[in-house]
Amino acid sequence: MIPRISHSENTPQIVQSFLAKLRNSNFSGDIQHDYASRLVTATDNSIYQVLPQAVVFPKNYKEIQAVLKIADQQQFRHSIKITPRGGGTGTNGQSLTEGIVLDCSRYMNRILETNLKEGWVRVEPGVVLDQLNEHLAQKNVFFAPDLSPSNRATLGGMVNTDACGKGSRIYGRTSDHVLELSCILSNGEVLESVPLDTEKLNSYKRKSGITGEVFKVVDRVVLEKADLIEEVFPKMNRFMTGYNLAKVYSNAEKKFNLNYLLSGSEGTLAIVSEAKLRLTALPKHKLLLVVKYEDFDDALRDAEILLENDPAAIETIDEKILSLAKEDEIYLKIKDFIADESGKSGKKFRPTRTISLIEFCGNNRKNLEKQVSALCKIIDAKKNKSGEATGYYRTSDPQEIKDLWSLRKKGVGLLGNTKGERKPLPFVEDTAVPPENLAGYIREFRKLLESYGLEYAMFGHVDVGCLHVRPALDLKNPDEEAWIRELSDKVVTLVKKYGGVMWSEHGRGFRSEYTADFFGKELHQDLRRIKEAFDPDNRLNPGKIVTPLSKNADKVVPLEGPLRGHKDRQIAPVLLKEYESAINCNGNGACFDYLPANVMCPSS
Ligand SMILES: Cc1cc2nc3c(=O)[nH]c(=O)nc-3n(C[C@H](O)[C@H](O)[C@H](O)COP(=O)(O)OP(=O)(O)OC[C@H]3O[C@@H](n4cnc5c(N)ncnc54)[C@H](O)[C@@H]3O)c2cc1C
Ligand code: SF4
């Protein structure tokens, strides 16, 4: 028999009344408040676990509107809270809530229109990135922002975390590819967000209701605080999100563009019901260079030189992930490309402990070959010296390139297989600093973790100074739980010292209390002013990013959780052992693949 933890969290009466009212409206989607459905959405890839009161699955924008209109009725106004959810792959608990989850992935996953002539596509928020790119592949275009869980992360989630990944150096972030957003506001109003010239902006400001208020407040804040915004926002590829005040006017069109503010707002301002997205021509050729190192620091130091050759991406993977990969099916496919440099012909044996994947893409094959050859020459000239790359593997074979990137994409799933009670965890994992500061920053970061006797895994986008660091902790142990706070505070200080940002692509979620540390007190109040304009009752994903200005009693969610470790602690050791593979699930959602036939993640 499968053991169970007893639970007493029933859905409150007011929520049941709300759901009954929704059911009696024209809502045709699913409404679930059984324990199993709630439990499925109680976790994501973060260290947190929060049981929602219910989950609703709308089928179209009118049904999202119905949810919010009913929630805005007097009897529900102060009790019903709604948090949108896509693939649930967030690493900071962004989609977790004690309120009601509004799931956009089950039904609202249609690609509505593709216009190749004008280079755009219109999608519902639950469309998965790989689903979209598969649809576009035959047409020689793609949606450029990439991210590792591309087979399950949705466009709604990507817009709301302003996601990006491999290739962001040349392609930018999701917000750079958003043309229009259709949104439902906290009271059910529909907002069509497009870049606006002054005349159109003024007409939006004159609108009644929340819409008019939003345009008035945001325009006032970004104009009045322009100098402060310029001073506070770091000038980095991985700019600051939630809320991105810096780009409302400073964008390519030089128009008032609310889409930049909505992107990365983590479902706290509006629910995206449709997005019109820019398409990019697929490059005709891709070349990949796998550069091997004995030490992670060598790879970081090398990144600056490699960048001079202008690759599309440099991604680095550490020894921890490489050694875990040896037990995965992917290893058979890529092992020859990352083999140790043998000690033959009098040369020293040099093990591969870190690799950098360096991708070049473009339409002129000859130029690409030249670029790669120039880089290989640099590596060849130094490769016998210690502290330098030990060798490389060069390929233009699409299958080999796919397999090598697949190793990178599987990284987080592989970490679930780490032996022992301590598991690599995300809580200080997506900091970014200017790339030229990365090596020094990581040296201090490692020293900090080593002072706690902690092991860790590192991987990420070194070309843009963003490195994912997952320290291995056992959160069943209350002493180690306390380190979440200690380490987070220390990393905040360290990131600031190196001129970086604490959230560079994975959003803020349960780290919202650090908002004022990075925006400063004054802009923090302005963010709250903006939240107030959009969501005066703090209905949308409450506790994330900021609270409305007038709601001083409302707090952001605490860093301390509720943690998943609090639940795991209650399970008897013998059962922890017996159900080890389930316990090892780190919630990265590989089982949520939009293609059900695909392989689940390696920790299962
Ligand atoms: C293994 C792994 C690797 C990752 N690698 C990357 C990476 O390379 N780059 C990167 O950027 N991220 C990465 N992430 C983080 C995560 O995948 C991204 O944040 C992703 O954009 C989340 O998409 P989702 O559909 O899972 O959204 P969810 O996690 O479900 O939601 C994310 C946020 O968006 C909000 N939201 C969702 N849908 C809507 C909507 N329709 N309207 C309004 N708000 C909405 C939610 O409320 C929440 O705040 C990784 C995560 C994992 C597990
Ligand atoms: S595939 Fe298994 S281990 Fe991976 S996220 Fe899903 S349930 Fe967890």
GROMACS .gro file of C-alpha atoms in nm, residues 310-474:
model
  165
  310ASP     CA    1   3.151   3.661  -3.140
  311PRO     CA    2   2.976   3.325  -3.093
  312ALA     CA    3   2.599   3.305  -3.058
  313ALA     CA    4   2.633   3.132  -2.722
  314ILE     CA    5   2.880   2.999  -2.468
  315GLU     CA    6   2.737   2.757  -2.213
  316THR     CA    7   2.949   2.590  -1.949
  317ILE     CA    8   2.883   2.266  -1.759
  318ASP     CA    9   3.074   2.157  -1.450
  319GLU     CA   10   3.218   1.829  -1.328
  320LYS     CA   11   2.919   1.745  -1.110
  321ILE     CA   12   2.677   1.736  -1.404
  322LEU     CA   13   2.929   1.567  -1.633
  323SER     CA   14   2.980   1.285  -1.385
  324LEU     CA   15   2.604   1.239  -1.328
  325ALA     CA   16   2.556   1.231  -1.706
  326LYS     CA   17   2.764   0.913  -1.717
  327GLU     CA   18   2.462   0.723  -1.584
  328ASP     CA   19   2.224   0.868  -1.842
  329GLU     CA   20   2.146   0.744  -2.192
  330ILE     CA   21   2.275   1.073  -2.334
  331TYR     CA   22   2.630   0.984  -2.231
  332LEU     CA   23   2.663   0.708  -2.490
  333LYS     CA   24   2.589   0.961  -2.761
  334ILE     CA   25   2.832   1.231  -2.652
  335LYS     CA   26   3.112   1.055  -2.463
  336ASP     CA   27   3.358   1.062  -2.751
  337PHE     CA   28   3.320   1.438  -2.789
  338ILE     CA   29   3.412   1.511  -2.429
  339ALA     CA   30   3.674   1.238  -2.381
  340ASP     CA   31   3.975   1.304  -2.156
  341GLU     CA   32   4.289   1.415  -2.339
  342SER     CA   33   4.501   1.102  -2.332
  343GLY     CA   34   4.861   1.099  -2.215
  344LYS     CA   35   4.979   0.938  -2.541
  345SER     CA   36   5.304   1.043  -2.718
  346GLY     CA   37   5.459   1.177  -2.402
  347LYS     CA   38   5.172   1.419  -2.336
  348LYS     CA   39   5.021   1.465  -1.993
  349PHE     CA   40   4.687   1.295  -1.920
  350ARG     CA   41   4.431   1.571  -1.876
  351PRO     CA   42   4.082   1.477  -1.761
  352THR     CA   43   3.774   1.664  -1.886
  353ARG     CA   44   3.612   1.813  -1.577
  354THR     CA   45   3.431   2.104  -1.741
  355ILE     CA   46   3.313   2.175  -2.092
  356SER     CA   47   3.201   2.488  -2.272
  357LEU     CA   48   2.962   2.453  -2.564
  358ILE     CA   49   3.026   2.734  -2.809
  359GLU     CA   50   2.775   2.779  -3.087
  360PHE     CA   51   2.814   2.982  -3.404
  361CYS     CA   52   2.524   3.036  -3.639
  362GLY     CA   53   2.455   3.233  -3.956
  363ASN     CA   54   2.383   3.208  -4.325
  364ASN     CA   55   2.736   3.222  -4.462
  365ARG     CA   56   2.897   2.886  -4.405
  366LYS     CA   57   3.244   3.000  -4.509
  367ASN     CA   58   3.246   3.285  -4.261
  368LEU     CA   59   3.132   3.057  -3.982
  369GLU     CA   60   3.404   2.805  -4.061
  370LYS     CA   61   3.657   3.088  -4.054
  371GLN     CA   62   3.532   3.209  -3.716
  372VAL     CA   63   3.554   2.861  -3.567
  373SER     CA   64   3.897   2.794  -3.719
  374ALA     CA   65   4.028   3.119  -3.571
  375LEU     CA   66   3.909   3.006  -3.231
  376CYS     CA   67   4.055   2.657  -3.270
  377LYS     CA   68   4.388   2.815  -3.357
  378ILE     CA   69   4.388   3.014  -3.033
  379ILE     CA   70   4.306   2.701  -2.833
  380ASP     CA   71   4.570   2.494  -3.016
  381ALA     CA   72   4.836   2.752  -2.941
  382LYS     CA   73   4.777   2.730  -2.565
  383LYS     CA   74   4.640   2.387  -2.504
  384ASN     CA   75   4.952   2.229  -2.360
  385LYS     CA   76   4.978   2.486  -2.082
  386SER     CA   77   4.818   2.420  -1.747
  387GLY     CA   78   4.515   2.639  -1.672
  388GLU     CA   79   4.420   2.645  -2.040
  389ALA     CA   80   4.169   2.445  -2.247
  390THR     CA   81   4.292   2.089  -2.297
  391GLY     CA   82   4.133   2.033  -2.637
  392TYR     CA   83   3.812   2.062  -2.836
  393TYR     CA   84   3.568   1.882  -3.061
  394ARG     CA   85   3.422   2.061  -3.361
  395THR     CA   86   3.098   1.960  -3.533
  396SER     CA   87   2.839   2.079  -3.781
  397ASP     CA   88   2.639   1.755  -3.768
  398PRO     CA   89   2.281   1.851  -3.661
  399GLN     CA   90   2.232   1.529  -3.462
  400GLU     CA   91   2.559   1.570  -3.272
  401ILE     CA   92   2.475   1.933  -3.200
  402LYS     CA   93   2.132   1.829  -3.074
  403ASP     CA   94   2.279   1.559  -2.848
  404LEU     CA   95   2.535   1.794  -2.699
  405TRP     CA   96   2.271   2.058  -2.623
  406SER     CA   97   2.053   1.786  -2.481
  407LEU     CA   98   2.324   1.718  -2.221
  408ARG     CA   99   2.302   2.083  -2.118
  409LYS     CA  100   1.921   2.074  -2.111
  410LYS     CA  101   1.918   1.763  -1.894
  411GLY     CA  102   2.146   1.922  -1.634
  412VAL     CA  103   1.881   2.000  -1.372
  413GLY     CA  104   1.712   1.661  -1.406
  414LEU     CA  105   2.048   1.489  -1.364
  415LEU     CA  106   2.107   1.675  -1.039
  416GLY     CA  107   1.809   1.490  -0.890
  417ASN     CA  108   2.030   1.179  -0.906
  418THR     CA  109   2.294   1.320  -0.673
  419LYS     CA  110   2.375   1.054  -0.415
  420GLY     CA  111   2.313   1.119  -0.046
  421GLU     CA  112   2.066   1.331   0.148
  422ARG     CA  113   2.199   1.663   0.024
  423LYS     CA  114   2.061   1.763  -0.316
  424PRO     CA  115   2.162   2.060  -0.532
  425LEU     CA  116   1.889   2.320  -0.479
  426PRO     CA  117   1.782   2.640  -0.653
  427PHE     CA  118   1.769   2.946  -0.428
  428VAL     CA  119   2.072   3.155  -0.527
  429GLU     CA  120   2.088   3.008  -0.870
  430ASP     CA  121   2.041   3.267  -1.138
  431THR     CA  122   2.251   3.560  -1.041
  432ALA     CA  123   2.429   3.746  -1.321
  433VAL     CA  124   2.717   3.989  -1.316
  434PRO     CA  125   2.888   4.172  -1.603
  435PRO     CA  126   3.076   3.892  -1.789
  436GLU     CA  127   3.413   4.055  -1.718
  437ASN     CA  128   3.342   4.019  -1.342
  438LEU     CA  129   3.224   3.659  -1.361
  439ALA     CA  130   3.549   3.477  -1.279
  440GLY     CA  131   3.618   3.690  -0.968
  441TYR     CA  132   3.258   3.671  -0.854
  442ILE     CA  133   3.242   3.293  -0.887
  443ARG     CA  134   3.572   3.253  -0.703
  444GLU     CA  135   3.421   3.432  -0.402
  445PHE     CA  136   3.092   3.247  -0.440
  446ARG     CA  137   3.273   2.913  -0.428
  447LYS     CA  138   3.472   3.021  -0.123
  448LEU     CA  139   3.147   3.109   0.051
  449LEU     CA  140   2.994   2.767  -0.022
  450GLU     CA  141   3.311   2.588   0.077
  451SER     CA  142   3.314   2.776   0.410
  452TYR     CA  143   2.987   2.590   0.481
  453GLY     CA  144   3.138   2.261   0.366
  454LEU     CA  145   2.890   2.247   0.079
  455GLU     CA  146   2.916   2.080  -0.257
  456TYR     CA  147   2.746   2.246  -0.550
  457ALA     CA  148   2.671   2.220  -0.921
  458MET     CA  149   2.739   2.500  -1.168
  459PHE     CA  150   2.624   2.546  -1.524
  460GLY     CA  151   2.497   2.826  -1.737
  461HIS     CA  152   2.534   3.109  -1.979
  462VAL     CA  153   2.882   3.243  -1.916
  463ASP     CA  154   2.866   3.459  -2.230
  464VAL     CA  155   2.622   3.689  -2.050
  465GLY     CA  156   2.762   3.648  -1.698
  466CYS     CA  157   2.476   3.426  -1.580
  467LEU     CA  158   2.577   3.114  -1.395
  468HIS     CA  159   2.338   2.874  -1.227
  469VAL     CA  160   2.478   2.765  -0.893
  470ARG     CA  161   2.293   2.500  -0.695
  471PRO     CA  162   2.438   2.433  -0.347
  472ALA     CA  163   2.360   2.083  -0.216
  473LEU     CA  164   2.159   2.093   0.109
  474ASP     CA  165   1.933   1.856   0.298
   0.00000   0.00000   0.00000
